[in-house]
Coordinates of C-alpha atoms in Angstrom, one line a residue:
M1 CA 0.0 0.0 0.0
I2 CA 1.3 3.4 -0.9
P3 CA 1.6 5.6 2.2
Q4 CA -0.9 8.5 2.4
S5 CA 1.9 10.8 3.4
F6 CA 3.6 10.2 0.0
I7 CA 0.4 10.8 -1.9
Q8 CA 0.0 14.1 0.0
D9 CA 3.6 15.1 -0.9
L10 CA 3.1 14.1 -4.5
L11 CA 0.0 16.2 -4.9
A12 CA 1.8 19.1 -3.3
R13 CA 4.7 18.7 -5.8
V14 CA 2.7 18.4 -9.1
D15 CA 0.5 21.2 -10.5
I16 CA -2.9 20.0 -11.8
V17 CA -2.9 22.7 -14.4
D18 CA 0.2 21.1 -16.0
V19 CA -1.2 17.6 -15.7
V20 CA -4.6 18.4 -17.3
G21 CA -3.0 20.8 -19.7
R22 CA -1.2 18.0 -21.4
F23 CA -4.5 16.6 -22.6
V24 CA -7.0 19.5 -22.5
Q25 CA -6.5 23.0 -24.0
L26 CA -7.0 25.4 -21.1
K27 CA -7.4 29.1 -21.0
K28 CA -7.1 31.4 -17.9
G29 CA -10.5 32.6 -16.6
G30 CA -10.2 34.5 -13.4
A31 CA -8.7 32.5 -10.6
N32 CA -9.2 29.2 -12.6
Y33 CA -8.5 27.7 -16.0
M34 CA -11.3 26.7 -18.4
G35 CA -11.6 24.2 -21.2
L36 CA -13.9 21.8 -23.0
C37 CA -14.6 18.8 -20.8
P38 CA -12.8 15.7 -22.1
F39 CA -15.4 13.4 -20.5
H40 CA -18.5 14.5 -22.4
N41 CA -19.4 16.4 -25.5
E42 CA -19.8 20.1 -25.2
K43 CA -19.5 23.2 -27.3
S44 CA -19.1 25.8 -24.5
P45 CA -16.4 25.3 -21.8
S46 CA -17.8 24.1 -18.5
F47 CA -14.6 22.3 -17.3
T48 CA -12.6 24.2 -14.7
V49 CA -9.2 23.5 -13.2
S50 CA -8.4 25.2 -9.9
P51 CA -4.8 25.8 -9.1
T52 CA -5.8 26.8 -5.6
K53 CA -7.7 23.7 -4.8
Q54 CA -5.5 21.6 -7.1
F55 CA -8.8 20.1 -8.3
Y56 CA -10.8 19.8 -11.6
H57 CA -14.6 20.1 -11.9
C58 CA -17.0 20.0 -14.8
F59 CA -20.2 21.9 -14.3
G60 CA -21.7 20.0 -17.2
C61 CA -21.3 16.4 -16.3
G62 CA -20.1 16.7 -12.7
A63 CA -16.7 15.0 -13.2
H64 CA -14.2 16.0 -10.6
G65 CA -11.0 15.0 -8.9
T66 CA -7.3 15.5 -8.3
S67 CA -4.4 15.0 -10.7
I68 CA -4.6 11.3 -9.7
G69 CA -8.3 11.1 -10.5
F70 CA -7.8 12.9 -13.8
L71 CA -5.2 10.4 -15.0
M72 CA -7.5 7.5 -13.9
E73 CA -10.5 8.8 -15.8
Y74 CA -8.8 10.2 -18.9
S75 CA -6.1 7.5 -19.4
G76 CA -7.9 4.6 -17.9
L77 CA -5.1 4.0 -15.4
G78 CA -5.6 2.2 -12.1
Y79 CA -5.1 4.1 -8.8
V80 CA -1.6 2.9 -8.3
E81 CA -0.6 3.3 -11.9
A82 CA -1.8 6.9 -11.9
I83 CA 0.3 7.6 -8.8
K84 CA 3.3 6.0 -10.3
E85 CA 3.0 8.0 -13.6
L86 CA 2.7 11.3 -11.7
A87 CA 5.6 10.4 -9.4
Q88 CA 7.8 9.5 -12.4
N89 CA 7.1 12.8 -14.1
A90 CA 7.8 14.6 -10.8
G91 CA 11.1 12.7 -10.3
M92 CA 9.8 10.9 -7.2
T93 CA 10.1 7.3 -6.3
V94 CA 7.0 5.6 -5.0
P95 CA 7.5 3.8 -1.7
E96 CA 5.8 0.5 -1.5
D97 CA 5.2 -1.9 1.3
E98 CA 7.6 -4.6 0.1
S99 CA 9.1 -5.5 3.5
R100 CA 8.3 -9.1 2.9
V101 CA 9.9 -9.2 -0.6
P102 CA 13.7 -9.6 -0.6
S103 CA 15.4 -6.7 -2.5
A104 CA 17.1 -9.1 -4.8
R105 CA 13.8 -10.5 -5.9
R106 CA 12.3 -7.1 -6.4
A107 CA 15.3 -6.1 -8.6
E108 CA 15.0 -9.3 -10.5
A109 CA 11.2 -8.7 -11.2
Q110 CA 11.9 -5.1 -12.3
A111 CA 14.7 -6.2 -14.7
K112 CA 12.5 -9.0 -16.1
S113 CA 9.6 -6.6 -16.8
L114 CA 11.9 -4.1 -18.5
A115 CA 13.4 -6.9 -20.6
L116 CA 9.9 -8.1 -21.7
S117 CA 8.8 -4.5 -22.6
E118 CA 11.9 -3.9 -24.6
A119 CA 11.5 -7.2 -26.5
M120 CA 7.9 -6.4 -27.4
S121 CA 8.8 -2.9 -28.6
R122 CA 11.6 -4.2 -30.7
A123 CA 9.5 -6.9 -32.2
S124 CA 6.7 -4.4 -33.1
D125 CA 9.2 -2.2 -34.9
F126 CA 10.5 -5.3 -36.8
Y127 CA 7.1 -6.4 -37.9
R128 CA 6.2 -2.9 -39.1
Q129 CA 9.4 -2.7 -41.2
Q130 CA 8.6 -6.1 -42.7
L131 CA 5.2 -5.0 -43.8
R132 CA 6.7 -2.3 -46.0
T133 CA 8.5 -5.0 -48.1
A134 CA 5.8 -7.7 -48.1
P135 CA 3.7 -7.2 -51.3
Q136 CA 1.4 -10.2 -50.4
A137 CA 0.6 -8.7 -47.0
I138 CA 0.1 -5.2 -48.5
A139 CA -2.2 -6.7 -51.2
Y140 CA -4.2 -8.5 -48.6
L141 CA -4.8 -5.3 -46.5
Q142 CA -5.7 -3.4 -49.7
K143 CA -8.2 -6.2 -50.6
R144 CA -9.7 -5.7 -47.2
G145 CA -10.1 -2.0 -48.0
L146 CA -7.5 -0.7 -45.5
T147 CA -5.2 2.2 -46.2
G148 CA -1.6 2.7 -45.3
E149 CA -2.7 5.5 -43.0
I150 CA -4.9 3.3 -40.9
A151 CA -2.3 0.5 -40.8
A152 CA 0.2 3.0 -39.5
R153 CA -2.2 4.4 -36.9
F154 CA -2.6 0.9 -35.4
A155 CA 1.1 0.1 -35.9
M156 CA 0.2 -3.0 -38.0
G157 CA 3.0 -5.2 -39.3
Y158 CA 3.8 -8.5 -40.9
A159 CA 5.6 -11.6 -39.5
P160 CA 7.6 -13.3 -42.3
A161 CA 7.1 -16.9 -43.1
G162 CA 10.6 -18.1 -41.9
W163 CA 11.0 -20.2 -38.8
D164 CA 13.3 -17.8 -37.1
S165 CA 12.9 -14.4 -38.8
L166 CA 13.2 -12.6 -35.4
R167 CA 16.9 -13.4 -35.4
A168 CA 17.2 -10.2 -37.6
A169 CA 15.8 -8.2 -34.7
F170 CA 17.4 -10.0 -31.8
P171 CA 21.0 -10.9 -32.2
D172 CA 20.7 -13.0 -29.0
Y173 CA 17.9 -15.3 -30.3
A174 CA 18.5 -17.5 -27.3
D175 CA 17.4 -14.7 -24.9
P176 CA 14.9 -16.2 -22.4
A177 CA 12.9 -13.0 -22.6
L178 CA 11.8 -13.9 -26.1
V179 CA 10.1 -17.0 -24.8
E180 CA 8.6 -15.4 -21.7
A181 CA 7.2 -12.6 -23.9
G182 CA 5.5 -15.1 -26.1
L183 CA 7.5 -14.2 -29.3
V184 CA 9.4 -17.4 -29.5
I185 CA 8.5 -21.1 -28.8
D186 CA 11.3 -23.2 -27.3
R187 CA 10.4 -26.9 -27.6
A188 CA 12.8 -29.8 -27.2
A189 CA 13.1 -31.7 -30.5
E190 CA 11.3 -35.0 -30.4
E191 CA 12.4 -37.9 -32.4
G192 CA 10.7 -37.6 -35.8
G193 CA 9.4 -34.2 -34.8
A194 CA 10.2 -30.7 -36.1
P195 CA 14.0 -30.0 -36.4
H196 CA 13.7 -26.6 -34.7
K197 CA 13.9 -26.4 -31.0
R198 CA 13.4 -22.7 -30.9
Y199 CA 11.2 -20.9 -33.5
D200 CA 9.0 -17.8 -34.0
R201 CA 5.5 -18.1 -32.7
F202 CA 4.1 -15.8 -35.4
R203 CA 4.9 -16.7 -39.0
D204 CA 3.4 -15.4 -42.3
R205 CA 0.7 -13.4 -40.5
I206 CA -0.6 -9.8 -40.4
M207 CA 0.4 -8.5 -37.0
F208 CA -1.8 -6.4 -34.7
P209 CA 0.1 -5.0 -31.7
I210 CA -1.9 -4.9 -28.5
R211 CA -1.1 -1.8 -26.4
N212 CA -1.9 -1.0 -22.8
T213 CA -3.4 2.3 -21.7
K214 CA 0.1 3.9 -21.8
G215 CA 0.6 2.9 -25.4
Q216 CA 3.2 0.2 -24.7
V217 CA 3.1 -3.0 -26.7
I218 CA 2.2 -5.9 -24.4
A219 CA 1.1 -8.6 -26.9
F220 CA 0.3 -9.4 -30.5
G221 CA -2.5 -10.9 -32.5
G222 CA -1.6 -12.5 -35.8
R223 CA -4.0 -13.2 -38.7
V224 CA -3.4 -15.6 -41.5
M225 CA -3.9 -14.2 -45.1
D226 CA -5.4 -17.4 -46.5
T227 CA -7.4 -20.3 -45.2
G228 CA -4.9 -21.5 -42.6
E229 CA -5.6 -22.3 -39.0
P230 CA -6.0 -20.9 -36.6
K231 CA -7.3 -17.8 -38.3
Y232 CA -6.2 -15.7 -35.4
L233 CA -3.2 -16.5 -33.2
N234 CA -2.7 -14.5 -30.0
S235 CA 0.2 -14.0 -27.6
P236 CA 0.0 -16.3 -24.6
E237 CA -0.5 -14.7 -21.2
T238 CA 2.7 -13.2 -19.8
P239 CA 3.7 -11.0 -16.9
L240 CA 2.8 -8.1 -19.3
F241 CA -0.4 -9.5 -20.7
Q242 CA -3.6 -11.0 -19.3
K243 CA -6.2 -11.3 -22.1
G244 CA -9.1 -11.2 -19.6
S245 CA -8.3 -7.6 -18.7
E246 CA -7.1 -6.0 -22.0
L247 CA -9.0 -4.7 -25.0
Y248 CA -7.6 -4.3 -28.4
G249 CA -7.7 -0.7 -29.7
L250 CA -8.6 1.0 -26.4
F251 CA -5.4 3.1 -26.4
E252 CA -6.2 4.3 -30.0
A253 CA -9.9 4.8 -29.3
R254 CA -9.9 6.8 -26.1
Q255 CA -10.4 10.3 -27.5
A256 CA -12.9 9.0 -30.1
I257 CA -14.9 7.3 -27.4
R258 CA -15.3 10.7 -25.6
E259 CA -16.2 12.5 -28.7
A260 CA -18.8 9.9 -29.8
G261 CA -20.2 9.5 -26.3
Y262 CA -20.1 5.7 -26.4
V263 CA -17.7 2.8 -27.0
L264 CA -18.5 0.0 -29.5
V265 CA -17.2 -3.4 -28.5
T266 CA -16.6 -5.8 -31.4
E267 CA -15.4 -9.4 -31.8
G268 CA -12.1 -9.0 -33.7
Y269 CA -9.1 -7.0 -34.5
M270 CA -10.1 -6.5 -38.1
D271 CA -13.4 -5.1 -37.1
V272 CA -11.7 -2.4 -35.0
V273 CA -9.3 -1.4 -37.7
A274 CA -11.9 -1.4 -40.5
L275 CA -14.5 0.5 -38.5
A276 CA -11.9 3.2 -37.6
Q277 CA -11.3 3.7 -41.3
L278 CA -15.0 3.8 -42.0
G279 CA -15.8 6.5 -39.5
F280 CA -16.2 4.6 -36.2
P281 CA -12.9 5.0 -34.4
Q282 CA -14.6 4.4 -31.0
A283 CA -14.5 0.6 -31.6
V284 CA -12.5 -1.9 -29.4
A285 CA -12.4 -5.7 -29.3
T286 CA -11.9 -8.4 -26.7
L287 CA -8.8 -10.6 -27.3
G288 CA -10.0 -14.0 -28.4
T289 CA -11.9 -14.5 -25.1
A290 CA -15.3 -13.8 -23.6
C291 CA -16.0 -10.3 -22.3
T292 CA -15.2 -10.2 -18.6
P293 CA -16.3 -7.8 -15.7
V294 CA -12.7 -6.4 -15.8
H295 CA -13.3 -5.5 -19.5
V296 CA -16.5 -3.8 -18.7
Q297 CA -15.0 -1.9 -15.8
K298 CA -12.2 -0.6 -18.1
L299 CA -14.8 0.6 -20.6
L300 CA -16.9 2.4 -18.0
R301 CA -13.8 4.4 -17.0
Q302 CA -14.0 5.9 -20.5
T303 CA -17.7 6.3 -21.0
D304 CA -21.1 5.6 -19.4
H305 CA -22.4 4.2 -22.7
V306 CA -21.3 0.8 -24.0
V307 CA -22.6 -0.9 -27.1
F308 CA -21.7 -4.5 -27.8
S309 CA -21.8 -5.7 -31.4
F310 CA -22.3 -9.3 -32.2
D311 CA -23.0 -11.5 -35.3
G312 CA -26.6 -12.6 -35.4
D313 CA -25.8 -16.3 -35.4
A314 CA -25.8 -18.8 -32.5
A315 CA -22.2 -18.1 -31.6
G316 CA -22.8 -14.4 -31.5
R317 CA -25.8 -14.9 -29.3
R318 CA -23.7 -17.0 -26.9
A319 CA -21.0 -14.3 -26.8
A320 CA -23.6 -11.7 -26.1
R321 CA -24.9 -13.7 -23.2
R322 CA -21.4 -13.9 -21.7
A323 CA -21.1 -10.1 -22.2
L324 CA -24.4 -9.7 -20.4
D325 CA -23.2 -11.7 -17.4
A326 CA -20.0 -9.5 -17.3
C327 CA -22.1 -6.3 -17.3
L328 CA -24.4 -7.2 -14.5
V329 CA -22.1 -6.4 -11.6
H330 CA -21.5 -2.9 -13.1
A331 CA -25.1 -2.2 -14.2
G332 CA -26.6 0.9 -12.6
D333 CA -28.9 3.8 -13.1
S334 CA -26.2 6.1 -14.7
K335 CA -24.8 3.4 -17.1
S336 CA -26.2 2.4 -20.4
M337 CA -25.2 -1.0 -21.9
R338 CA -26.7 -2.2 -25.1
F339 CA -26.5 -5.2 -27.4
L340 CA -26.4 -4.9 -31.2
F341 CA -27.1 -8.0 -33.3
L342 CA -26.0 -7.9 -37.0
P343 CA -27.6 -10.1 -39.7
A344 CA -26.0 -13.5 -39.7
S345 CA -24.2 -12.8 -43.1
H346 CA -22.5 -9.7 -41.8
D347 CA -19.7 -8.4 -39.5
P348 CA -19.5 -4.7 -38.8
D349 CA -17.0 -4.1 -41.6
S350 CA -19.1 -5.7 -44.3
Y351 CA -22.4 -4.2 -43.0
V352 CA -21.0 -0.6 -43.1
R353 CA -19.5 -1.2 -46.6
E354 CA -22.8 -2.6 -48.0
H355 CA -25.4 -0.4 -46.2
G356 CA -23.4 2.7 -45.3
A357 CA -22.3 4.5 -42.1
E358 CA -25.7 6.0 -41.4
A359 CA -27.5 2.6 -41.5
F360 CA -24.9 1.3 -39.0
E361 CA -25.4 4.3 -36.8
E362 CA -29.1 3.6 -36.8
L363 CA -28.4 0.0 -35.6
V364 CA -26.3 1.4 -32.8
R365 CA -29.1 3.8 -31.8
E366 CA -31.6 1.0 -31.8
A367 CA -29.4 -1.6 -30.0
T368 CA -31.2 -3.7 -27.4
P369 CA -30.9 -2.3 -23.8
L370 CA -29.5 -4.6 -21.1
S371 CA -32.8 -4.8 -19.4
Q372 CA -34.6 -5.9 -22.5
F373 CA -31.9 -8.4 -23.4
L374 CA -31.9 -9.9 -19.9
L375 CA -35.7 -10.4 -19.9
S376 CA -35.6 -12.0 -23.4
E377 CA -32.8 -14.4 -22.2
V378 CA -34.6 -15.6 -19.1
S379 CA -37.8 -16.2 -21.1
A380 CA -36.1 -17.7 -24.1
E381 CA -37.5 -21.1 -23.4
G382 CA -41.0 -19.7 -23.8
E383 CA -44.0 -21.5 -22.2
L384 CA -44.8 -18.5 -20.0
H385 CA -48.4 -19.6 -20.2
T386 CA -47.5 -22.5 -17.9
A387 CA -46.5 -22.4 -14.3
E388 CA -43.4 -24.5 -15.1
G389 CA -42.3 -22.1 -17.8
R390 CA -42.7 -19.1 -15.5
A391 CA -40.8 -20.9 -12.8
R392 CA -37.9 -21.6 -15.3
A393 CA -37.8 -17.9 -16.2
Q394 CA -37.5 -17.0 -12.5
F395 CA -34.8 -19.7 -12.1
H396 CA -32.7 -18.2 -14.9
A397 CA -33.3 -14.6 -13.7
R398 CA -32.4 -15.2 -10.0
P399 CA -28.5 -15.3 -10.3
M400 CA -28.6 -12.4 -12.8
L401 CA -30.6 -10.1 -10.5
Q402 CA -28.5 -11.1 -7.5
A403 CA -25.4 -10.1 -9.4
M404 CA -26.7 -6.6 -9.9
P405 CA -26.0 -3.9 -7.3
P406 CA -29.1 -2.4 -5.7
S407 CA -30.4 0.3 -8.0
S408 CA -33.5 1.8 -9.6
L409 CA -32.6 -0.3 -12.7
R410 CA -32.8 -3.6 -10.7
L411 CA -36.1 -2.4 -9.2
Q412 CA -37.5 -1.9 -12.7
L413 CA -36.3 -5.4 -13.7
V414 CA -37.9 -6.9 -10.7
R415 CA -41.2 -5.3 -11.6
S416 CA -40.9 -6.4 -15.2
L417 CA -40.1 -10.0 -14.2
A418 CA -42.9 -10.0 -11.7
N419 CA -45.3 -8.9 -14.5
L420 CA -43.9 -11.5 -16.9
T421 CA -44.2 -14.4 -14.4
Q422 CA -47.5 -13.4 -12.8
T423 CA -46.0 -12.6 -9.4
T424 CA -45.5 -9.5 -7.4
P425 CA -42.3 -7.5 -7.0
A426 CA -42.3 -8.3 -3.2
E427 CA -42.6 -12.0 -4.0
I428 CA -39.6 -11.7 -6.3
E429 CA -37.6 -9.8 -3.7
T430 CA -38.3 -12.4 -1.1
L431 CA -37.8 -15.4 -3.4
F432 CA -34.5 -14.1 -4.7
E433 CA -33.3 -12.9 -1.3
L434 CA -32.6 -9.4 -2.6
S435 CA -32.1 -6.4 -0.4
K436 CA -34.9 -3.9 -0.1
P437 CA -35.3 -1.8 -3.2
V438 CA -33.4 1.5 -3.0
A439 CA -35.4 4.7 -3.1
V440 CA -35.3 6.4 -6.4
A441 CA -33.1 9.5 -6.0
P442 CA -33.5 12.7 -8.1
Q443 CA -31.4 12.4 -11.3
R444 CA -28.0 14.0 -11.2
A445 CA -25.5 14.6 -14.0
A446 CA -22.8 12.7 -12.0
P447 CA -24.3 10.6 -9.2
P448 CA -22.0 9.8 -6.3
R449 CA -20.8 6.2 -5.8
A450 CA -23.1 3.7 -4.2
G451 CA -22.9 4.1 -0.4
S452 CA -22.1 7.8 -0.4
R453 CA -24.0 10.2 1.9
S454 CA -25.9 13.2 0.7
A455 CA -24.5 16.5 2.0
P456 CA -25.8 17.3 5.5
E457 CA -28.0 20.4 5.9
G458 CA -27.7 23.4 8.2
L459 CA -24.8 24.6 10.3
E460 CA -23.1 21.2 10.5
K461 CA -23.1 21.2 6.6
K462 CA -21.3 24.6 6.6
V463 CA -18.7 23.3 9.1
I464 CA -18.0 20.2 7.1
R465 CA -17.8 22.1 3.8
L466 CA -15.4 24.7 5.4
L467 CA -13.1 21.9 6.8
I468 CA -13.0 20.1 3.5
A469 CA -12.2 23.3 1.7
Q470 CA -9.5 24.3 4.3
P471 CA -8.6 21.1 6.2
V472 CA -5.8 22.9 8.0
L473 CA -8.5 24.4 10.2
A474 CA -9.4 21.0 11.7
A475 CA -6.7 21.5 14.3
E476 CA -8.7 24.5 15.6
I477 CA -11.9 22.6 16.4
D478 CA -11.9 21.9 20.2
Q479 CA -13.7 19.0 21.8
A480 CA -16.5 21.1 23.2
S481 CA -17.3 22.4 19.7
L482 CA -17.2 18.9 18.2
E483 CA -19.6 17.7 20.9
A484 CA -22.0 20.6 20.3
L485 CA -22.1 19.8 16.6
A486 CA -22.6 16.1 17.3
Q487 CA -25.6 16.9 19.5
V488 CA -27.2 19.0 16.7
S489 CA -26.9 16.1 14.2
P490 CA -25.6 12.7 15.4
D491 CA -25.1 11.4 11.9
S492 CA -23.2 14.5 10.8
G493 CA -21.2 14.4 14.0
E494 CA -19.9 11.0 13.1
L495 CA -19.0 12.2 9.7
L496 CA -17.3 15.3 11.2
S497 CA -15.2 13.2 13.6
Q498 CA -13.9 11.1 10.8
L499 CA -13.2 14.2 8.7
I500 CA -11.3 15.9 11.5
A501 CA -9.2 12.8 12.1
E502 CA -8.2 12.5 8.4
A503 CA -7.5 16.3 8.2
R504 CA -5.4 16.4 11.4
A505 CA -3.4 13.3 10.2
M506 CA -2.2 15.5 7.3
G507 CA -0.5 18.0 9.6
A508 CA 0.2 21.7 8.9
Q509 CA 0.4 21.1 5.1
A510 CA -3.2 19.8 4.8
N511 CA -5.0 21.0 1.7
F512 CA -8.2 20.2 -0.3
A513 CA -6.7 17.9 -2.9
G514 CA -4.7 15.8 -0.5
L515 CA -7.7 15.5 1.8
A516 CA -10.0 14.5 -1.1
E517 CA -7.6 11.6 -1.9
R518 CA -7.5 10.5 1.7
L519 CA -11.3 10.6 1.9
R520 CA -11.7 8.6 -1.3
A521 CA -9.3 5.9 0.1
A522 CA -11.4 5.9 3.3
G523 CA -14.6 5.1 1.4
P524 CA -17.5 6.7 -0.5
A525 CA -19.1 8.6 2.4
F526 CA -17.7 11.9 1.4
D527 CA -18.2 11.8 -2.4
A528 CA -21.2 14.1 -2.5
L529 CA -19.5 16.6 -0.2
I530 CA -16.3 16.7 -2.2
S531 CA -18.5 17.2 -5.3
V532 CA -20.1 20.2 -3.7
I533 CA -16.8 21.8 -2.7
A534 CA -15.3 21.2 -6.1
A535 CA -18.1 23.3 -7.6
D536 CA -18.1 25.9 -4.8
T537 CA -16.4 29.2 -4.6
E538 CA -12.8 29.5 -3.5
Y539 CA -12.2 29.8 0.3
D540 CA -9.1 31.5 1.6
V541 CA -7.9 30.4 5.0
E542 CA -8.8 33.6 6.9
S543 CA -12.3 33.8 5.5
A544 CA -12.9 30.1 6.1
R545 CA -11.6 30.5 9.7
A546 CA -14.0 33.4 10.4
E547 CA -17.0 31.5 8.9
L548 CA -16.0 28.3 10.8
A549 CA -15.9 30.2 14.1
G550 CA -19.3 31.8 13.3
A551 CA -20.9 28.4 12.4
V552 CA -19.6 26.8 15.6
R553 CA -20.8 29.7 17.7
Q554 CA -24.2 29.5 16.1
T555 CA -24.4 25.8 16.9
R556 CA -23.6 26.4 20.5
L557 CA -26.1 29.2 20.7
K558 CA -28.7 26.9 19.2
L559 CA -28.1 24.3 21.9
L560 CA -28.0 26.9 24.7
N561 CA -31.4 28.4 23.6
A562 CA -32.9 24.9 23.4
E563 CA -31.8 24.0 26.9
M564 CA -33.0 27.4 28.3
E565 CA -36.4 26.8 26.8
R566 CA -36.6 23.4 28.3
L567 CA -35.7 24.8 31.8
A568 CA -38.2 27.6 31.5
A569 CA -41.0 25.3 30.5
G570 CA -40.5 23.1 33.6
T571 CA -40.7 23.7 37.3
M572 CA -37.8 25.8 38.4
T573 CA -35.7 24.5 41.3
P574 CA -32.6 26.2 42.9
D575 CA -30.4 23.9 40.7
S576 CA -32.3 24.7 37.5
H577 CA -32.2 28.5 38.3
A578 CA -28.4 28.3 38.7
R579 CA -28.1 26.4 35.4
Y580 CA -30.3 28.9 33.7
R581 CA -28.2 31.9 34.9
Q582 CA -25.0 30.0 33.7
L583 CA -26.5 29.5 30.3
M584 CA -27.5 33.2 30.0
M585 CA -23.9 34.2 30.8
E586 CA -22.5 31.8 28.2
R587 CA -25.0 33.1 25.6
E588 CA -24.1 36.7 26.3
E589 CA -20.4 35.8 26.0
L590 CA -21.0 34.2 22.6
K591 CA -22.9 37.2 21.4
Q592 CA -20.2 39.6 22.5
Q593 CA -17.6 37.4 20.6
A594 CA -19.8 37.6 17.5
A595 CA -20.1 41.4 17.8
A596 CA -16.4 41.9 18.2
E597 CA -15.6 39.8 15.1
A598 CA -18.3 41.7 13.2
K599 CA -16.5 45.0 14.0
L600 CA -13.2 43.5 12.8
R601 CA -14.7 42.6 9.4

């Protein structure tokens, strides 16, 4: 685990304006910088970057975060990957808890990873050079309607037919890294078998480099140009490449996905390349494997709208069902996942060429929503006119609905299934052992993560907002003030205690961006609050300190007045009289403090 102290230092070292400015054109606008949001389509800038808060916020779609969050959303990096990239650019070394891993083993692992990356990069360059002098490969690509420009964009290449053509790129053909990277196969010669112990994995194939989100080549897909088998040959899984978590073309498609507003998931490399040339550069493909929840998660980092394209035959239907299962765990009210089924005689490339881009766009718009596809799958056996048929539909639906997180979408599906199977939603909920349906919240442009709390109202809301905006003030909240706030709102008091603990742990250098990252690591409870502050006006420390003191004072006055009213309404005793006079004195003291501060302002 990366220490929070390092993350705080990192965010203090980097400038979010520089980080975002590498990808978004920003212009100065008052205290902030403005630009077109890279996360949704817009014509007028609503995307702001605050150098004071070290935070970005879009008033159009609600996207917000620190430099770390921006790299995660824009580049599709994981949390640790984003931190490492920022640290590398800042000349910092990320400390990791590797106390149980011997230093020699760490060094060995790092050296191996570097060797594999270099091998893949060198092989990619070699295959690209070979394509330039391979007329049969060029003719094949031209026959498929591809241009040199699109081939260059995807760094396509050609693996020569020879058994050991990679010797030209790797003088040390015996290097173990070539085998571990999946470029070369090393097999002991068997009697009567092939004479080659070590030979190239890819031979006489069109080569498709598979790149990670940083643009580094991590694997290859190779396609035959005739009727040979297998039609597609993929790299094996290696320390660099796990096919269940990578998508072909995602690196190239990221910007197009944002511009189009959706990602199109296809079944093959050639679909991606051909569609990019035909006007659909937002296409990606799974890598010879079924779509996984990790694939879906990666896609949803890029866009809230995913369209899966499948052939209309039985195999395409089976692939669509596996994609549906992968989507369920990520299905929610703010996500749209649809399923497009092409005629059995077509793939996306052939359909666009025969019917045109507009016709294909119409298919995309009319793609089947996840909810409709799910209901059609569970009722595929028909016979809903019988009790047995309706029971089978419920049997198939149960694990699918249980896989979905609680949401309004799941509630709608429960109601639809109940109607389909002649039961009630309550009976479905009980039978499937689902949690109670969640209340339907008002629609927001960017809903907080599941489990987050809405922003508290009243004085306690003001205190929490001020402390998030200027966490250095947490050290100035005394125990009496904290107890007073907790009495006004017990739920907010718990939230406030957690906030103060996180802020105080940051020390004198506490700031909004650093606190936001700490709170995100602590859980989703503060998401809505951070979103509010991200869109709020700037708070300088002195103004925030004055407002904080005023809010705390008003809270204490509120409690004093309430207690005085209770005493006055009851039977006065000597003790209650004494307590009442004490409260009056405390109230007067608080009022004098407020008057004195008002004069200073």
